Tab-separated table of C-alpha atoms in Angstrom:
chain	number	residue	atom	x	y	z
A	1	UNK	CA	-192.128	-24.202	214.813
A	2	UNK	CA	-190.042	-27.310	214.532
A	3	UNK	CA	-189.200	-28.453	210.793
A	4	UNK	CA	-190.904	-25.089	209.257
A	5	UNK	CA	-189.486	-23.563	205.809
A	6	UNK	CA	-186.235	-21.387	206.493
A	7	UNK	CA	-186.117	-18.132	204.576
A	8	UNK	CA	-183.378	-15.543	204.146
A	9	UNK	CA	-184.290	-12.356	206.220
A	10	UNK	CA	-183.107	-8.808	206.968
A	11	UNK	CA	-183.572	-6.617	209.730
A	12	UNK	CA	-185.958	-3.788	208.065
A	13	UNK	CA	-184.375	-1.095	210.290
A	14	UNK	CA	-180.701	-2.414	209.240
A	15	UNK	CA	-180.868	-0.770	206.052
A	16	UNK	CA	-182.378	2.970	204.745
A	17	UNK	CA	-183.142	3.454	208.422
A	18	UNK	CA	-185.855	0.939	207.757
A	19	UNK	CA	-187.555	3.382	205.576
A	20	UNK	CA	-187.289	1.354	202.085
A	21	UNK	CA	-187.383	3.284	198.749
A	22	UNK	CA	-190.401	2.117	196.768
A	23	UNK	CA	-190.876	0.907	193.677
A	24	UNK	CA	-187.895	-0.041	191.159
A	25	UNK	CA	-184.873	1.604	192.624
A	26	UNK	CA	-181.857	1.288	190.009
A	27	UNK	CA	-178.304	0.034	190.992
A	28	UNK	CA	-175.004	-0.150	189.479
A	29	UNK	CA	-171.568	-0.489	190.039
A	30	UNK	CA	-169.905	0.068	193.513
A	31	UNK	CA	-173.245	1.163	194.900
A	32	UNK	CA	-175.041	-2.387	193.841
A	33	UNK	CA	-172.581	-4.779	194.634
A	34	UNK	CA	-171.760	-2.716	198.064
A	35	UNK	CA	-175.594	-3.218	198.889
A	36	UNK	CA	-176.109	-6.578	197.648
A	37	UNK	CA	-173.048	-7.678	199.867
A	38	UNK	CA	-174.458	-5.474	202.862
A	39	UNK	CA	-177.346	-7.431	202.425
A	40	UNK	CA	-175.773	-10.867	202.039
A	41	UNK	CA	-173.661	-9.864	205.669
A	42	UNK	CA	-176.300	-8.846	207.705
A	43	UNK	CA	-178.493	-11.623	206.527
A	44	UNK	CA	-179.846	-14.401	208.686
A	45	UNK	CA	-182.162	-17.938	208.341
A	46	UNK	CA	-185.785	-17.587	210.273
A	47	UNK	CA	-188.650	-19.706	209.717
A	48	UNK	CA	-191.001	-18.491	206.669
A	49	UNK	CA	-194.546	-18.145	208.856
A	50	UNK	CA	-192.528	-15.920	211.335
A	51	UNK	CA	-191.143	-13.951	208.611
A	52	UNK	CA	-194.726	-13.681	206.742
A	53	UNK	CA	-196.414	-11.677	209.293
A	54	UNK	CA	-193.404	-9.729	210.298
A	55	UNK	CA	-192.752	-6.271	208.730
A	56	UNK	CA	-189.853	-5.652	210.837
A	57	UNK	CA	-187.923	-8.162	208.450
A	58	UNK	CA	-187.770	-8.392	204.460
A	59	UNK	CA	-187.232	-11.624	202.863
A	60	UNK	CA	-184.785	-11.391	200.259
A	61	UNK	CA	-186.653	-12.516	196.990
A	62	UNK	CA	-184.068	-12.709	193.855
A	63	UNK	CA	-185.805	-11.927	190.892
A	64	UNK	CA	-184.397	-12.225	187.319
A	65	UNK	CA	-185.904	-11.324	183.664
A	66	UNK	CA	-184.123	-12.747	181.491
A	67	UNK	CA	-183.385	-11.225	177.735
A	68	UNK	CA	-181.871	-11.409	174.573
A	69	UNK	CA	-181.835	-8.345	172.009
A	70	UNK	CA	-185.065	-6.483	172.124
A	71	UNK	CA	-187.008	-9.680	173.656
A	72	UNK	CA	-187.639	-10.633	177.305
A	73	UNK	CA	-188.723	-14.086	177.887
A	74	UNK	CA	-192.519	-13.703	179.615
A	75	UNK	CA	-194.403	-16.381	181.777
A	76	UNK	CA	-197.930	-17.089	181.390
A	77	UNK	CA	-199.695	-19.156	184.259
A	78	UNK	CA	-202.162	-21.125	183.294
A	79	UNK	CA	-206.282	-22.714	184.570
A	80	UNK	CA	-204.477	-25.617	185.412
A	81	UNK	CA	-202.621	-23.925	188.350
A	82	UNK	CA	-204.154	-24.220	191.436
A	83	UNK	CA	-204.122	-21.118	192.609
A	84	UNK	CA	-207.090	-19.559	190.761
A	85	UNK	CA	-206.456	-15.814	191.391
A	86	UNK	CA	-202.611	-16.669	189.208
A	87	UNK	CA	-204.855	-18.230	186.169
A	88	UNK	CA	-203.889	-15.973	183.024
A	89	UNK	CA	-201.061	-13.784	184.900
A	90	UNK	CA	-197.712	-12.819	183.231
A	91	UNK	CA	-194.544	-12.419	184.793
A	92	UNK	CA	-191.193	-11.643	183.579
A	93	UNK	CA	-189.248	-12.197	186.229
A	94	UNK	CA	-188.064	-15.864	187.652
A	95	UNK	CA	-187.134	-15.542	191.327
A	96	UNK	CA	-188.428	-16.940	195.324
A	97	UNK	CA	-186.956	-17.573	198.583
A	98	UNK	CA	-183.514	-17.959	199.312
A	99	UNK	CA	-183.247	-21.300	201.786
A	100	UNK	CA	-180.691	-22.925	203.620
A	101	UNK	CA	-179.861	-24.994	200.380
A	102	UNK	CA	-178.131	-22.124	199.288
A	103	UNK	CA	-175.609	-21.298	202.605
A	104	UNK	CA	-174.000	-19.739	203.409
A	105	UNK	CA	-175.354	-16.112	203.092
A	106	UNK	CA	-172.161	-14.850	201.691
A	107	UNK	CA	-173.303	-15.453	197.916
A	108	UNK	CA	-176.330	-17.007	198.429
A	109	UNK	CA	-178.388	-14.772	196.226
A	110	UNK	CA	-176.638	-16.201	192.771
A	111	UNK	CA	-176.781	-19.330	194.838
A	112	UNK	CA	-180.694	-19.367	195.194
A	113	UNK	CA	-181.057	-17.142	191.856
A	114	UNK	CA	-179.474	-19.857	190.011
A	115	UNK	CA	-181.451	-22.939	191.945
A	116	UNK	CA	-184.774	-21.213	190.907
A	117	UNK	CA	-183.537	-20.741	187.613
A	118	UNK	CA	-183.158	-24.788	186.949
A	119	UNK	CA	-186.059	-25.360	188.741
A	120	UNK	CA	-188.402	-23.119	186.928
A	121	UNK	CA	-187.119	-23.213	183.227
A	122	UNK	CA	-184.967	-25.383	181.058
A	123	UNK	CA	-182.516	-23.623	180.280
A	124	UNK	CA	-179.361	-23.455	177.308
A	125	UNK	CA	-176.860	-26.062	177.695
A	126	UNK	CA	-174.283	-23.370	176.579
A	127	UNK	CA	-172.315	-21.202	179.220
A	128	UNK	CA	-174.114	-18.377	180.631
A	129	UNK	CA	-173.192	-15.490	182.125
A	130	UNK	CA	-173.930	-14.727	185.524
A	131	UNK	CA	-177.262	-12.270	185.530
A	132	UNK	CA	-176.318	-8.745	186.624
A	133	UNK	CA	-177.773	-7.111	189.850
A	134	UNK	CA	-179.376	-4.438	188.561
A	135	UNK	CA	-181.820	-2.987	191.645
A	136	UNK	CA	-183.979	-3.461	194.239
A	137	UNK	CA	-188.058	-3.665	193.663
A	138	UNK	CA	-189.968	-3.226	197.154
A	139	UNK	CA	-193.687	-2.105	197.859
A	140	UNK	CA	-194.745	-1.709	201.394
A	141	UNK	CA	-198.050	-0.616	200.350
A	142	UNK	CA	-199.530	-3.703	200.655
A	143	UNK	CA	-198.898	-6.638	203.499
A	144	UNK	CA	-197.463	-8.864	200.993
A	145	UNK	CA	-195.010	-6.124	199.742
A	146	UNK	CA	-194.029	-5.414	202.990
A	147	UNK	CA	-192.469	-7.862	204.227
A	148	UNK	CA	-190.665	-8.650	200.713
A	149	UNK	CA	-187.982	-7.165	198.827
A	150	UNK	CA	-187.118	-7.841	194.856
A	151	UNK	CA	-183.743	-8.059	194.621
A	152	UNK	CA	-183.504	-7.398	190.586
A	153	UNK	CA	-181.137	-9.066	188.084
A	154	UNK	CA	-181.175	-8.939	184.383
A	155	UNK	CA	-179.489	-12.703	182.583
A	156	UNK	CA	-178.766	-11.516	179.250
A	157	UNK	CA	-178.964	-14.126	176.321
A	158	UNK	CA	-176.358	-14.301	173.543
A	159	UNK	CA	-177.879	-14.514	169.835
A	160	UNK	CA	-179.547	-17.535	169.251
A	161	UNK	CA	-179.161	-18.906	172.603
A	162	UNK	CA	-182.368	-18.294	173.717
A	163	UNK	CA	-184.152	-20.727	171.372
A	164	UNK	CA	-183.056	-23.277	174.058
A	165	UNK	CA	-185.374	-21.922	176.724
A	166	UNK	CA	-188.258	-23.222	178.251
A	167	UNK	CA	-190.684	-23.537	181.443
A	168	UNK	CA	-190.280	-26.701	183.338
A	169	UNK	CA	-194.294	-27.720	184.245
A	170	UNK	CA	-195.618	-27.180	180.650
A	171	UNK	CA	-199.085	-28.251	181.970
A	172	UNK	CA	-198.872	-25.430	184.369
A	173	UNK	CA	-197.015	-22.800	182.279
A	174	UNK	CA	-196.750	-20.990	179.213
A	175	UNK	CA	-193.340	-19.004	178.385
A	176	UNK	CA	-192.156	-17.331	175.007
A	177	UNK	CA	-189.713	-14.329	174.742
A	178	UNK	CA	-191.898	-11.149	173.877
A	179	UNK	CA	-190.968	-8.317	172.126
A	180	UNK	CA	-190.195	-5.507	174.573
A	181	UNK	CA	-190.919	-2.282	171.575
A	182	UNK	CA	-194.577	-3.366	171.144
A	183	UNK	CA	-196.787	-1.394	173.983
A	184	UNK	CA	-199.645	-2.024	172.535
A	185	UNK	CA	-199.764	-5.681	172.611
A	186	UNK	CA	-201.839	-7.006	174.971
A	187	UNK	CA	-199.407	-9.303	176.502
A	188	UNK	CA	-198.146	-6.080	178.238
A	189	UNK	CA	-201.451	-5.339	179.510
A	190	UNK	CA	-200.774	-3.827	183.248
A	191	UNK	CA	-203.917	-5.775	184.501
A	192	UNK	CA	-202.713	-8.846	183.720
A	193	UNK	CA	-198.730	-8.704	184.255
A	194	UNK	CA	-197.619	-9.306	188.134
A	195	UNK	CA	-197.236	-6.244	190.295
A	196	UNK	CA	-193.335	-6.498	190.344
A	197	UNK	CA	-193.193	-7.903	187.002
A	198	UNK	CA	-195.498	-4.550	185.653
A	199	UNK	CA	-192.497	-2.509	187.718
A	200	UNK	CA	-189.625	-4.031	185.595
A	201	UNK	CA	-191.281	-4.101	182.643
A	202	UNK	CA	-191.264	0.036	182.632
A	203	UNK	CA	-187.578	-0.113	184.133
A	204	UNK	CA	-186.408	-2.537	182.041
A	205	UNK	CA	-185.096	-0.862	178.465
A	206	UNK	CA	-182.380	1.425	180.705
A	207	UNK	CA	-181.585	-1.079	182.756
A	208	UNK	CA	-180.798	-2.821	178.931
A	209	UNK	CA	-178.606	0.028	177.984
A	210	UNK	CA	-174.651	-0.657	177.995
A	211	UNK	CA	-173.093	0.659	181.269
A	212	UNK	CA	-169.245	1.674	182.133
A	213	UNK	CA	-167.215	-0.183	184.569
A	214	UNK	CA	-168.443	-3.674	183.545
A	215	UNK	CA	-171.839	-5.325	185.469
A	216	UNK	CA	-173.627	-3.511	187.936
A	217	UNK	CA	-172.848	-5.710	190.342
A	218	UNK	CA	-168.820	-5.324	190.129
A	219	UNK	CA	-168.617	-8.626	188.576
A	220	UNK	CA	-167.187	-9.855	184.919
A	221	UNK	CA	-169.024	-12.428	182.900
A	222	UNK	CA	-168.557	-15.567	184.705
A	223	UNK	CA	-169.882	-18.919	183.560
A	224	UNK	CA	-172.586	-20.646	186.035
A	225	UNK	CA	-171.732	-23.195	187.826
């Protein structure tokens, strides 16, 4: 499997005695940055079509919504993909694999979070904050699911700083920051949002709410890099 696509991996029985909560589990504080840096330890490099068809492991998949008062910024994929079962599906969460690029695994999920942030989106040329780790989205009901795991992060926009955000392939994509209080709009139509993004769309206005002790993942507001 010389030269194949490296992909950060877990042992499935390392963690939860390799019985995985489902759904969108929330984290904050001590409990999510102790997790997230239990993760990061016991995490390894194996090659993506191994990993694939292996439920034994779970690929560590950062994936960030990004917000700014009551909006969250929503993808829309468009015919021109190439992947026709994707045409007209929303997501609200940015996120994919965590490669070698982004060694070593000791912080390599801001690492990776923040590559697929600049490669998906342009974003503010103002400081950001670093997005909070916020929880963990897994659903082994499904093959896909299974041998995936959503680790959740919320990048929270200052007023008027989102006005500088955009997708990257504009041929390919559609984004625009939705209002989250407006259920009935058919942009948050279940059908047509992605499975994890329909999960953190429900989570997401706690996860929004102001929390003691500073981010949930033990971290102060930090500029990116």
């Amino acid at each position: 499997m010389t030269g194949a696509e490296l992909v950060l991996v877990v042992d499935r029985m390392a963690f939860f005695g390799g019985r995985w909560p489902q759904g969108l589990v929330p984290l904050a504080g001590a409990a999510a940055a102790d997790l997230l840096g239990s993760l990061e330890a016991a995490a390894r490099f194996v090659p993506r079509p191994a990993a694939e068809d292996d439920p034994s492991l779970k690929q560590l998949i950062p994936y960030c919504a990004l917000v700014t008062g009551t909006e969250v910024f929503c993808v829309e994929r468009l015919r021109t993909q190439g992947e026709a079962r994707l045409h007209g599906r929303l997501s609200i969460g940015i996120g994919g694999h965590i490669g070698p690029e982004d060694s070593p695994p000791a912080g390599a999920v801001r690492r990776g979070l923040w590559r697929e942030l600049n490669e998906e989106l342009v974003l503010p040329t103002v400081p950001l904050a670093d997005p909070r780790f916020v929880g963990l989205l897994n659903d082994d009901s499904n093959p896909v699911g299974a041998v995936h795991v959503g680790l959740v992060h919320l990048l929270e926009l200052g007023a008027g700083t989102g006005t500088g955000l955009g997708v990257r392939e504009i041929s390919k994509m559609a984004g625009a920051f939705r209002r989250l209080a407006d259920p009935g709009n058919p942009w948050q139509d279940a059908a047509r949002l992605e499975t994890w993004s329909a999960a953190l769309l429900a989570a997401l206005p706690p996860l929004l709410e102001p929390r003691a002790g500073g981010h949930p993942d033990g971290s102060d507001s930090r500029t990116r890099n």
